[in-house]
Tab-separated table of C-alpha atoms in Angstrom:
chain	number	residue	atom	x	y	z
A	7	MET	CA	-26.175	-9.299	3.187
A	8	ILE	CA	-25.080	-7.335	0.437
A	9	TYR	CA	-24.562	-9.783	-2.872
A	10	THR	CA	-24.376	-8.836	-6.108
A	11	GLU	CA	-23.740	-9.866	-10.006
A	12	ILE	CA	-19.947	-9.289	-9.025
A	13	CYS	CA	-20.135	-11.926	-5.972
A	14	LYS	CA	-21.933	-14.253	-8.480
A	15	LEU	CA	-19.323	-13.647	-11.360
A	16	LEU	CA	-16.322	-14.059	-9.349
A	17	ASN	CA	-17.593	-16.648	-6.535
A	18	ILE	CA	-16.853	-14.231	-3.451
A	19	LYS	CA	-18.734	-13.332	-0.603
A	20	TYR	CA	-18.439	-9.539	-0.518
A	21	PRO	CA	-18.140	-7.355	-3.497
A	22	ILE	CA	-14.942	-5.835	-2.900
A	23	PHE	CA	-11.794	-6.058	-4.795
A	24	GLN	CA	-8.252	-5.043	-3.014
A	25	GLY	CA	-6.637	-2.805	-5.248
A	26	GLY	CA	-3.650	-4.191	-6.650
A	27	MET	CA	-0.827	-1.988	-5.248
A	28	ALA	CA	2.838	-2.508	-6.696
A	29	GLN	CA	5.261	-3.802	-3.892
A	30	ILE	CA	2.585	-3.634	-1.266
A	31	SER	CA	-0.040	-6.255	-2.205
A	32	ASP	CA	1.749	-9.508	-2.505
A	33	ALA	CA	0.332	-13.217	-1.952
A	34	LYS	CA	0.105	-12.736	2.062
A	35	LEU	CA	-2.272	-9.453	1.859
A	36	ALA	CA	-4.093	-10.845	-1.275
A	37	ALA	CA	-4.586	-14.171	0.258
A	38	ALA	CA	-6.345	-12.791	3.631
A	39	VAL	CA	-8.601	-10.601	1.593
A	40	SER	CA	-9.783	-13.658	-0.417
A	41	GLU	CA	-10.104	-15.744	2.746
A	42	ALA	CA	-12.136	-12.847	4.307
A	43	GLY	CA	-14.318	-13.297	1.523
A	44	GLY	CA	-13.520	-10.427	-0.887
A	45	LEU	CA	-11.137	-10.656	-4.104
A	46	GLY	CA	-7.458	-10.285	-2.897
A	47	VAL	CA	-5.197	-9.184	-5.876
A	48	ILE	CA	-1.388	-9.846	-6.524
A	49	ALA	CA	-0.154	-6.828	-7.789
A	50	SER	CA	2.484	-7.899	-10.474
A	51	GLY	CA	3.738	-4.132	-10.775
A	52	ASN	CA	7.231	-3.946	-12.617
A	53	SER	CA	8.367	-7.334	-11.393
A	54	PRO	CA	9.689	-9.953	-13.776
A	55	PRO	CA	7.619	-13.108	-14.555
A	56	ALA	CA	9.394	-15.490	-12.108
A	57	LEU	CA	8.327	-13.320	-8.981
A	58	VAL	CA	5.029	-13.376	-10.089
A	59	LYS	CA	4.829	-16.663	-10.679
A	60	SER	CA	6.021	-17.615	-7.235
A	61	GLU	CA	3.244	-15.044	-5.793
A	62	ILE	CA	0.956	-16.891	-7.688
A	63	HIS	CA	2.113	-20.278	-6.356
A	64	LYS	CA	1.980	-18.423	-2.804
A	65	ILE	CA	-1.129	-17.786	-2.712
A	66	ARG	CA	-2.621	-20.772	-3.903
A	67	GLU	CA	-0.771	-22.391	-0.587
A	68	LEU	CA	-2.489	-19.910	1.431
A	69	THR	CA	-6.117	-20.208	-0.289
A	70	ASP	CA	-8.319	-22.073	-2.545
A	71	LYS	CA	-10.601	-18.919	-2.604
A	72	PRO	CA	-10.990	-16.906	-5.639
A	73	PHE	CA	-8.167	-14.500	-6.334
A	74	GLY	CA	-6.734	-11.733	-8.719
A	75	VAL	CA	-3.517	-10.482	-10.100
A	76	ASN	CA	-3.135	-7.200	-11.251
A	77	VAL	CA	-1.180	-6.503	-14.610
A	78	MET	CA	0.634	-2.891	-14.742
A	79	LEU	CA	0.600	-2.266	-18.348
A	80	LEU	CA	3.677	0.093	-18.201
A	81	SER	CA	5.844	-2.639	-16.805
A	82	PRO	CA	8.726	-3.755	-19.156
A	83	HIS	CA	7.527	-7.149	-18.611
A	84	VAL	CA	4.089	-7.221	-19.706
A	85	GLU	CA	4.052	-9.194	-22.675
A	86	GLU	CA	5.827	-12.328	-20.334
A	87	VAL	CA	3.375	-11.407	-17.613
A	88	SER	CA	0.457	-11.458	-19.801
A	89	GLN	CA	1.452	-14.980	-21.133
A	90	LEU	CA	2.458	-16.268	-17.600
A	91	PHE	CA	-1.288	-15.626	-16.401
A	92	VAL	CA	-2.785	-17.771	-19.249
A	93	GLU	CA	0.137	-20.746	-18.306
A	94	GLU	CA	-0.701	-20.261	-14.564
A	95	LYS	CA	-4.645	-20.305	-15.187
A	96	VAL	CA	-5.253	-17.125	-12.834
A	97	PRO	CA	-9.169	-16.633	-12.217
A	98	VAL	CA	-8.983	-13.007	-12.461
A	99	ILE	CA	-6.982	-10.515	-14.010
A	100	ILE	CA	-7.293	-6.982	-13.250
A	101	THR	CA	-5.554	-4.545	-15.663
A	102	GLY	CA	-4.429	-0.923	-14.897
A	103	ALA	CA	-2.221	1.914	-16.225
A	104	GLY	CA	-2.957	1.511	-19.587
A	105	ASN	CA	-4.889	-0.290	-22.369
A	106	PRO	CA	-4.912	-4.158	-22.208
A	107	GLY	CA	-6.806	-4.502	-25.545
A	108	LYS	CA	-3.919	-6.811	-27.520
A	109	TYR	CA	-4.294	-9.284	-24.513
A	110	MET	CA	-7.684	-9.751	-23.950
A	111	ARG	CA	-8.217	-12.335	-26.722
A	112	ILE	CA	-5.584	-14.839	-25.501
A	113	TRP	CA	-7.237	-14.050	-21.653
A	114	LYS	CA	-10.630	-14.868	-22.672
A	115	GLU	CA	-9.836	-17.726	-24.695
A	116	ALA	CA	-7.992	-19.089	-21.617
A	117	GLY	CA	-11.431	-18.682	-19.340
A	118	ILE	CA	-9.693	-16.081	-17.307
A	119	LYS	CA	-12.300	-13.264	-16.001
A	120	VAL	CA	-10.718	-9.824	-17.333
A	121	VAL	CA	-11.777	-6.896	-15.562
A	122	PRO	CA	-9.980	-3.793	-16.610
A	123	VAL	CA	-9.576	-0.644	-14.685
A	124	VAL	CA	-10.607	2.385	-16.938
A	125	PRO	CA	-10.454	6.072	-16.682
A	126	SER	CA	-13.107	7.222	-19.040
A	127	VAL	CA	-16.276	5.862	-20.752
A	128	ALA	CA	-14.653	5.187	-23.843
A	129	PHE	CA	-12.356	2.823	-22.675
A	130	ALA	CA	-14.907	0.947	-20.798
A	131	LYS	CA	-16.990	0.716	-23.920
A	132	HIS	CA	-14.193	-0.523	-26.018
A	133	PHE	CA	-13.399	-3.269	-23.360
A	134	GLU	CA	-17.154	-4.439	-23.270
A	135	LYS	CA	-16.730	-5.115	-26.868
A	136	LEU	CA	-13.581	-7.118	-26.336
A	137	GLY	CA	-15.364	-9.046	-23.813
A	138	ALA	CA	-14.494	-7.690	-20.474
A	139	ASP	CA	-16.300	-9.505	-17.879
A	140	ALA	CA	-16.906	-6.155	-15.627
A	141	ILE	CA	-15.336	-2.870	-15.464
A	142	ILE	CA	-13.596	-1.267	-12.644
A	143	CYS	CA	-14.286	2.782	-12.912
A	144	GLU	CA	-11.374	4.356	-11.090
A	145	GLY	CA	-11.953	7.973	-10.059
A	146	THR	CA	-8.826	10.479	-9.559
A	147	GLU	CA	-8.996	10.074	-5.778
A	148	ALA	CA	-7.302	6.936	-5.859
A	149	GLY	CA	-3.789	6.402	-4.993
A	150	GLY	CA	-0.933	5.395	-7.618
A	151	HIS	CA	-1.824	5.813	-11.310
A	152	VAL	CA	-4.713	8.493	-11.731
A	153	GLY	CA	-6.949	9.827	-14.108
A	154	GLU	CA	-8.608	12.913	-14.179
A	155	ILE	CA	-12.259	12.197	-13.406
A	156	THR	CA	-13.800	11.781	-9.776
A	157	THR	CA	-15.386	8.512	-8.725
A	158	MET	CA	-18.610	10.725	-8.283
A	159	CYS	CA	-18.545	11.570	-11.957
A	160	ILE	CA	-17.031	9.004	-13.842
A	161	THR	CA	-19.127	5.629	-11.999
A	162	PRO	CA	-22.582	6.832	-12.962
A	163	GLN	CA	-21.152	7.573	-16.570
A	164	VAL	CA	-19.724	4.416	-16.740
A	165	VAL	CA	-22.800	2.654	-15.290
A	166	ASP	CA	-24.770	4.093	-18.203
A	167	ALA	CA	-22.384	3.333	-20.924
A	168	VAL	CA	-22.106	-0.568	-20.338
A	169	LYS	CA	-23.992	-3.359	-19.585
A	170	ILE	CA	-21.608	-5.283	-17.637
A	171	PRO	CA	-21.414	-4.827	-13.886
A	172	VAL	CA	-19.374	-2.189	-12.805
A	173	VAL	CA	-17.080	-1.720	-9.702
A	174	ALA	CA	-16.270	1.701	-8.300
A	175	ALA	CA	-12.882	2.664	-7.089
A	176	GLY	CA	-11.008	5.688	-5.680
A	177	GLY	CA	-12.171	7.394	-2.502
A	178	ILE	CA	-13.911	4.430	-0.932
A	179	GLY	CA	-12.430	4.081	2.648
A	180	ASP	CA	-15.594	2.891	4.924
A	181	GLY	CA	-19.199	2.024	4.681
A	182	ARG	CA	-20.276	5.285	3.662
A	183	GLY	CA	-18.014	5.006	0.412
A	184	ILE	CA	-19.749	1.705	-0.234
A	185	ALA	CA	-23.181	2.756	0.019
A	186	ALA	CA	-22.201	5.660	-2.536
A	187	ALA	CA	-21.029	3.829	-4.726
A	188	PHE	CA	-23.769	1.559	-4.823
A	189	CYS	CA	-26.125	4.572	-5.121
A	190	LEU	CA	-24.122	5.819	-8.070
A	191	GLY	CA	-24.974	2.163	-9.815
A	192	ALA	CA	-21.990	0.555	-9.044
A	193	LYS	CA	-22.360	-3.726	-8.218
A	194	GLY	CA	-18.893	-3.625	-6.200
A	195	VAL	CA	-15.988	-1.541	-5.098
A	196	GLN	CA	-12.370	-1.692	-5.192
A	197	VAL	CA	-10.361	-0.191	-2.186
A	198	GLY	CA	-6.663	0.253	-1.954
A	199	THR	CA	-5.385	2.617	0.333
A	200	ARG	CA	-7.426	1.088	3.482
A	201	PHE	CA	-5.879	-2.410	2.761
A	202	ILE	CA	-2.193	-0.690	3.298
A	203	LEU	CA	-3.467	-0.750	7.083
A	204	ALA	CA	-4.417	-4.080	6.926
A	205	LYS	CA	-2.288	-6.122	9.478
A	206	GLU	CA	-1.315	-8.755	7.001
A	207	CYS	CA	0.202	-6.009	4.681
A	208	ARG	CA	3.513	-6.276	4.415
A	209	VAL	CA	4.250	-2.704	3.387
A	210	HIS	CA	7.250	-0.764	5.869
A	211	GLN	CA	5.688	0.495	9.000
A	212	ASN	CA	6.791	4.024	8.321
A	213	TYR	CA	4.510	3.914	5.118
A	214	LYS	CA	1.571	2.598	7.177
A	215	ASP	CA	2.451	5.578	9.745
A	216	LYS	CA	2.256	8.197	6.821
A	217	VAL	CA	-1.029	7.024	5.921
A	218	ILE	CA	-2.570	7.247	9.409
A	219	LYS	CA	-1.116	10.540	10.028
A	220	ALA	CA	-2.385	11.760	6.576
A	221	ASN	CA	-5.174	14.392	6.386
A	222	ASP	CA	-7.573	15.393	3.554
A	223	THR	CA	-4.972	17.659	1.971
A	224	ALA	CA	-2.395	15.215	2.229
A	225	THR	CA	-1.823	14.107	-1.517
A	226	VAL	CA	-0.879	15.347	-4.625
A	227	VAL	CA	-0.603	14.362	-7.992
A	228	THR	CA	2.686	14.506	-9.689
A	229	GLY	CA	4.015	13.660	-13.215
A	230	ARG	CA	1.159	14.640	-15.198
A	231	LYS	CA	3.432	15.819	-18.256
A	232	THR	CA	4.778	12.011	-18.481
A	233	GLY	CA	1.129	10.969	-19.200
A	234	HIS	CA	0.925	8.664	-16.420
A	235	PRO	CA	0.461	10.841	-13.388
A	236	VAL	CA	0.360	9.308	-10.112
A	237	ARG	CA	-1.136	10.325	-6.783
A	238	VAL	CA	1.099	10.413	-3.607
A	239	LEU	CA	1.569	11.374	0.076
A	240	LYS	CA	3.204	15.001	-0.115
A	241	ASN	CA	7.066	14.673	1.045
A	242	ARG	CA	10.489	15.760	-0.129
A	243	LEU	CA	10.057	13.675	-3.220
A	244	ALA	CA	6.885	15.135	-4.220
A	245	ASN	CA	8.339	18.616	-3.947
A	246	GLN	CA	11.124	17.629	-6.240
A	247	PHE	CA	8.561	16.727	-8.630
A	248	ARG	CA	6.927	19.738	-8.511
A	249	GLU	CA	10.388	21.672	-9.045
A	250	LEU	CA	10.831	19.765	-12.255
A	251	GLU	CA	7.237	20.465	-13.520
A	252	LYS	CA	7.832	23.979	-13.070
A	253	ASN	CA	11.124	24.343	-14.543
A	254	ASN	CA	9.392	22.596	-17.743
A	255	ALA	CA	11.634	19.330	-17.116
A	256	SER	CA	11.661	16.702	-19.771
A	257	VAL	CA	9.655	13.361	-19.488
A	258	GLU	CA	12.973	11.461	-18.877
A	259	GLU	CA	14.054	13.727	-15.936
A	260	MET	CA	10.810	13.042	-14.293
A	261	GLU	CA	10.838	9.322	-14.985
A	262	GLU	CA	14.591	9.119	-13.610
A	263	LEU	CA	13.264	11.006	-10.538
A	264	GLY	CA	10.713	8.413	-10.014
A	265	ARG	CA	12.970	5.388	-10.630
A	266	GLY	CA	13.051	2.726	-7.596
A	267	LYS	CA	11.380	5.428	-5.299
A	268	LEU	CA	8.151	3.048	-4.481
A	269	TYR	CA	10.473	0.350	-3.105
A	270	GLN	CA	12.138	2.955	-1.607
A	271	ALA	CA	9.536	3.911	0.379
A	272	ALA	CA	7.205	0.674	0.717
A	273	VAL	CA	10.343	-1.632	1.329
A	274	LEU	CA	12.974	0.429	2.774
A	275	GLY	CA	10.711	3.106	4.755
A	276	ASP	CA	12.073	6.083	3.518
A	277	VAL	CA	8.856	8.237	3.325
A	278	VAL	CA	10.687	11.428	2.868
A	279	TYR	CA	12.517	10.834	-0.463
A	280	GLY	CA	10.280	7.103	-1.568
A	281	SER	CA	7.311	7.642	-3.391
A	282	VAL	CA	4.526	6.971	-1.256
A	283	MET	CA	1.458	6.385	-3.270
A	284	SER	CA	-2.042	6.859	-1.446
A	285	GLY	CA	-5.308	7.501	-2.144
A	286	GLN	CA	-7.000	10.882	-1.031
A	287	ILE	CA	-9.003	8.837	1.395
A	288	ALA	CA	-5.901	8.271	3.579
A	289	GLY	CA	-7.421	11.323	5.703
A	290	LEU	CA	-9.874	9.112	7.013
A	291	LEU	CA	-7.995	6.250	8.132
A	292	SER	CA	-6.385	5.717	11.185
A	293	LYS	CA	-6.589	1.758	12.368
A	294	GLU	CA	-4.549	-1.005	11.678
A	295	GLN	CA	-7.092	-3.961	11.430
A	296	SER	CA	-7.240	-7.333	10.053
A	297	CYS	CA	-8.394	-7.978	6.181
A	298	LYS	CA	-11.671	-9.465	7.987
A	299	GLU	CA	-12.035	-6.706	10.510
A	300	ILE	CA	-11.759	-4.275	7.630
A	301	ILE	CA	-14.288	-5.908	5.221
A	302	VAL	CA	-16.838	-7.085	7.662
A	303	GLU	CA	-16.692	-3.392	9.306
A	304	MET	CA	-17.253	-1.925	6.041
A	305	PHE	CA	-20.177	-3.736	5.077
A	306	GLU	CA	-21.924	-3.822	8.183
A	307	GLU	CA	-21.874	-0.168	8.101
A	308	ALA	CA	-22.912	0.203	4.227
A	309	GLU	CA	-25.888	-1.935	5.046
A	310	LYS	CA	-27.072	-0.145	8.095
A	311	ILE	CA	-26.405	3.088	5.708
A	312	MET	CA	-28.654	1.326	2.728
A	313	LYS	CA	-31.247	0.335	5.315
A	314	ASN	CA	-31.921	3.655	6.703
A	315	LEU	CA	-32.011	5.041	3.090
A	316	ALA	CA	-34.603	2.608	2.040
A	317	GLY	CA	-36.734	3.396	5.257
A	318	GLY	CA	-36.392	6.750	4.871
A	319	ASN	CA	-35.008	7.196	8.543
A	320	ASN	CA	-34.161	10.664	8.985
A	321	GLU	CA	-32.321	10.002	12.289
B	16	MET	CA	-14.891	12.063	-47.724
B	17	ILE	CA	-12.804	10.618	-45.339
B	18	LEU	CA	-10.598	13.369	-44.931
B	19	GLU	CA	-13.197	15.677	-44.053
B	20	LYS	CA	-14.802	13.705	-41.559
B	21	VAL	CA	-11.632	13.239	-39.774
B	22	LYS	CA	-10.722	16.939	-39.599
B	23	GLU	CA	-13.927	17.315	-38.308
B	24	ILE	CA	-13.633	14.923	-35.567
B	25	LEU	CA	-10.086	16.303	-34.811
B	26	VAL	CA	-11.556	19.790	-34.423
B	27	GLU	CA	-13.917	18.949	-31.959
B	28	GLU	CA	-12.053	16.294	-29.948
B	29	LEU	CA	-8.726	18.296	-30.034
B	30	ASP	CA	-10.096	21.806	-30.101
B	31	VAL	CA	-7.725	22.611	-32.779
B	32	GLU	CA	-8.378	24.991	-35.674
B	33	GLU	CA	-9.431	23.128	-39.235
B	34	GLU	CA	-6.507	25.306	-41.112
B	35	SER	CA	-3.582	23.916	-38.779
B	36	ILE	CA	-4.574	20.094	-39.714
B	37	THR	CA	-2.471	18.794	-42.775
B	38	LEU	CA	-1.879	15.291	-43.929
B	39	ASP	CA	1.693	15.487	-42.164
B	40	SER	CA	0.425	16.690	-38.774
B	41	LYS	CA	1.318	14.571	-36.416
B	42	ILE	CA	-1.711	13.504	-34.094
B	43	LYS	CA	0.188	13.709	-31.061
B	44	GLU	CA	2.991	16.032	-31.222
B	45	ASP	CA	1.548	18.621	-33.574
B	46	LEU	CA	-2.399	18.356	-32.560
B	47	GLY	CA	-1.618	17.880	-28.760
B	48	ALA	CA	-3.458	14.872	-28.546
B	49	ASP	CA	-2.559	12.548	-25.224
B	50	SER	CA	-3.266	9.161	-25.012
B	51	LEU	CA	-6.421	9.506	-23.542
B	52	ASP	CA	-7.366	11.798	-26.465
B	53	LEU	CA	-6.178	9.452	-28.926
B	54	PHE	CA	-8.443	7.027	-27.514
B	55	GLU	CA	-11.559	9.019	-27.486
B	56	LEU	CA	-10.461	9.923	-31.072
B	57	ILE	CA	-10.366	6.444	-32.238
B	58	SER	CA	-13.488	5.483	-30.431
B	59	ARG	CA	-15.291	8.259	-32.313
B	60	ILE	CA	-13.818	7.315	-35.814
B	61	GLU	CA	-15.049	3.689	-35.264
B	62	ASP	CA	-18.403	4.669	-34.355
B	63	GLU	CA	-18.943	7.474	-36.925
B	64	LEU	CA	-17.315	5.596	-39.700
B	65	ASP	CA	-18.700	2.237	-38.580
B	66	VAL	CA	-15.180	0.671	-38.880
B	67	ASN	CA	-12.993	-1.510	-36.609
B	68	ILE	CA	-9.415	-0.368	-36.161
B	69	ASP	CA	-7.466	-3.030	-34.438
B	70	GLU	CA	-5.494	-2.462	-31.282
B	71	ASP	CA	-2.068	-3.507	-32.843
B	72	ASP	CA	-2.564	-1.132	-35.490
B	73	TYR	CA	-2.824	2.327	-33.239
B	74	GLY	CA	0.907	2.528	-33.414
B	75	LYS	CA	0.438	3.266	-37.003
B	76	LEU	CA	-1.491	5.804	-36.736
B	77	ILE	CA	0.848	8.943	-36.359
B	78	THR	CA	-0.044	11.450	-38.397
B	79	VAL	CA	-3.483	12.743	-40.068
B	80	GLY	CA	-2.247	11.112	-43.582
B	81	ASN	CA	-1.409	7.647	-41.861
B	82	LEU	CA	-5.209	7.674	-40.531
B	83	VAL	CA	-6.799	8.532	-43.808
B	84	ASP	CA	-4.654	6.107	-45.401
B	85	TYR	CA	-5.494	3.563	-42.792
B	86	LEU	CA	-9.423	4.294	-43.144
B	87	THR	CA	-9.281	4.172	-46.933
B	88	GLU	CA	-8.061	0.999	-46.923
B	89	LYS	CA	-10.379	-0.474	-44.560
B	90	ASN	CA	-13.342	1.066	-46.650
B	91	LYS	CA	-12.485	-0.781	-49.624
């Protein structure tokens, strides 16, 4: 049984966070992950506070286990949503796509556990100083908004830089990834893309099918010029971004191209002209399973690997 | 001297020539820093000058001059 500081900190059975994915991880998916013993995370994305509030109420009807809410710091509603978390007394806040520094004080004062996603060591140290309870270091293998450094490289460096527990994210899709993350010094993992294929995930079937069909070279990062690049599965939209980048388009033009495109893919099922955010590990994934099956399978495999490593078993 | 230290850090962190740095140089637009660079810069300045730069003040630090004035104030 893999039980770490992360399990103790958040009162969860397995040290696994389900990655907050806008338009994809709602109360239903998060509740299923939490019920299965991980930390389910509701993604607030660009949603207005009323919608986030209703998801928080929904998850509380579905589970009494701990859950997290992800705040996407580029959202136009970030101020109100950050305040909402305090009012709703959510147990855990995961932050992404930016610097949550100015909100940490009110969250910590409200007794909420705060776990920022960081793209670099400097951010990790900074948030530890501000009182973060743990850090998620996310490698560029991840889907959605990504940094430049790989999980393999950023994890041990962040582990060395901070004393709080580190959760590795990006490129983890099975027990081997979990074992690797632990070898790098992490005390937990965050998994996104694999949970897209969870039965409890409401994303459009076309989106799931595209993830299943993906191979190792199927993703590309677009929008680097905007300062907030995203990793997506290659399609016509990704090509359009590439054209804009080739022709030195402005940041505004690129942002305009991306507007509403995640909804178009995730909800409407347009995986040709919509934005199909996904991690590089999509190439490994082919099964639709329940959250419970995913988590149990991943950790059983990880335990077996880690036992074999310890025993020096070379079979 | 605060300006000298800031210039030294800017040269190393942003790979720019010292001659290109003036008090009016905009850290992002003229010296080419992106938001990750800016953050690394601020962290390094905090460590080396033993100062704490408030999150809320990041937006005020547009030019090198803004930064030097801010640090001078903090030093008093």
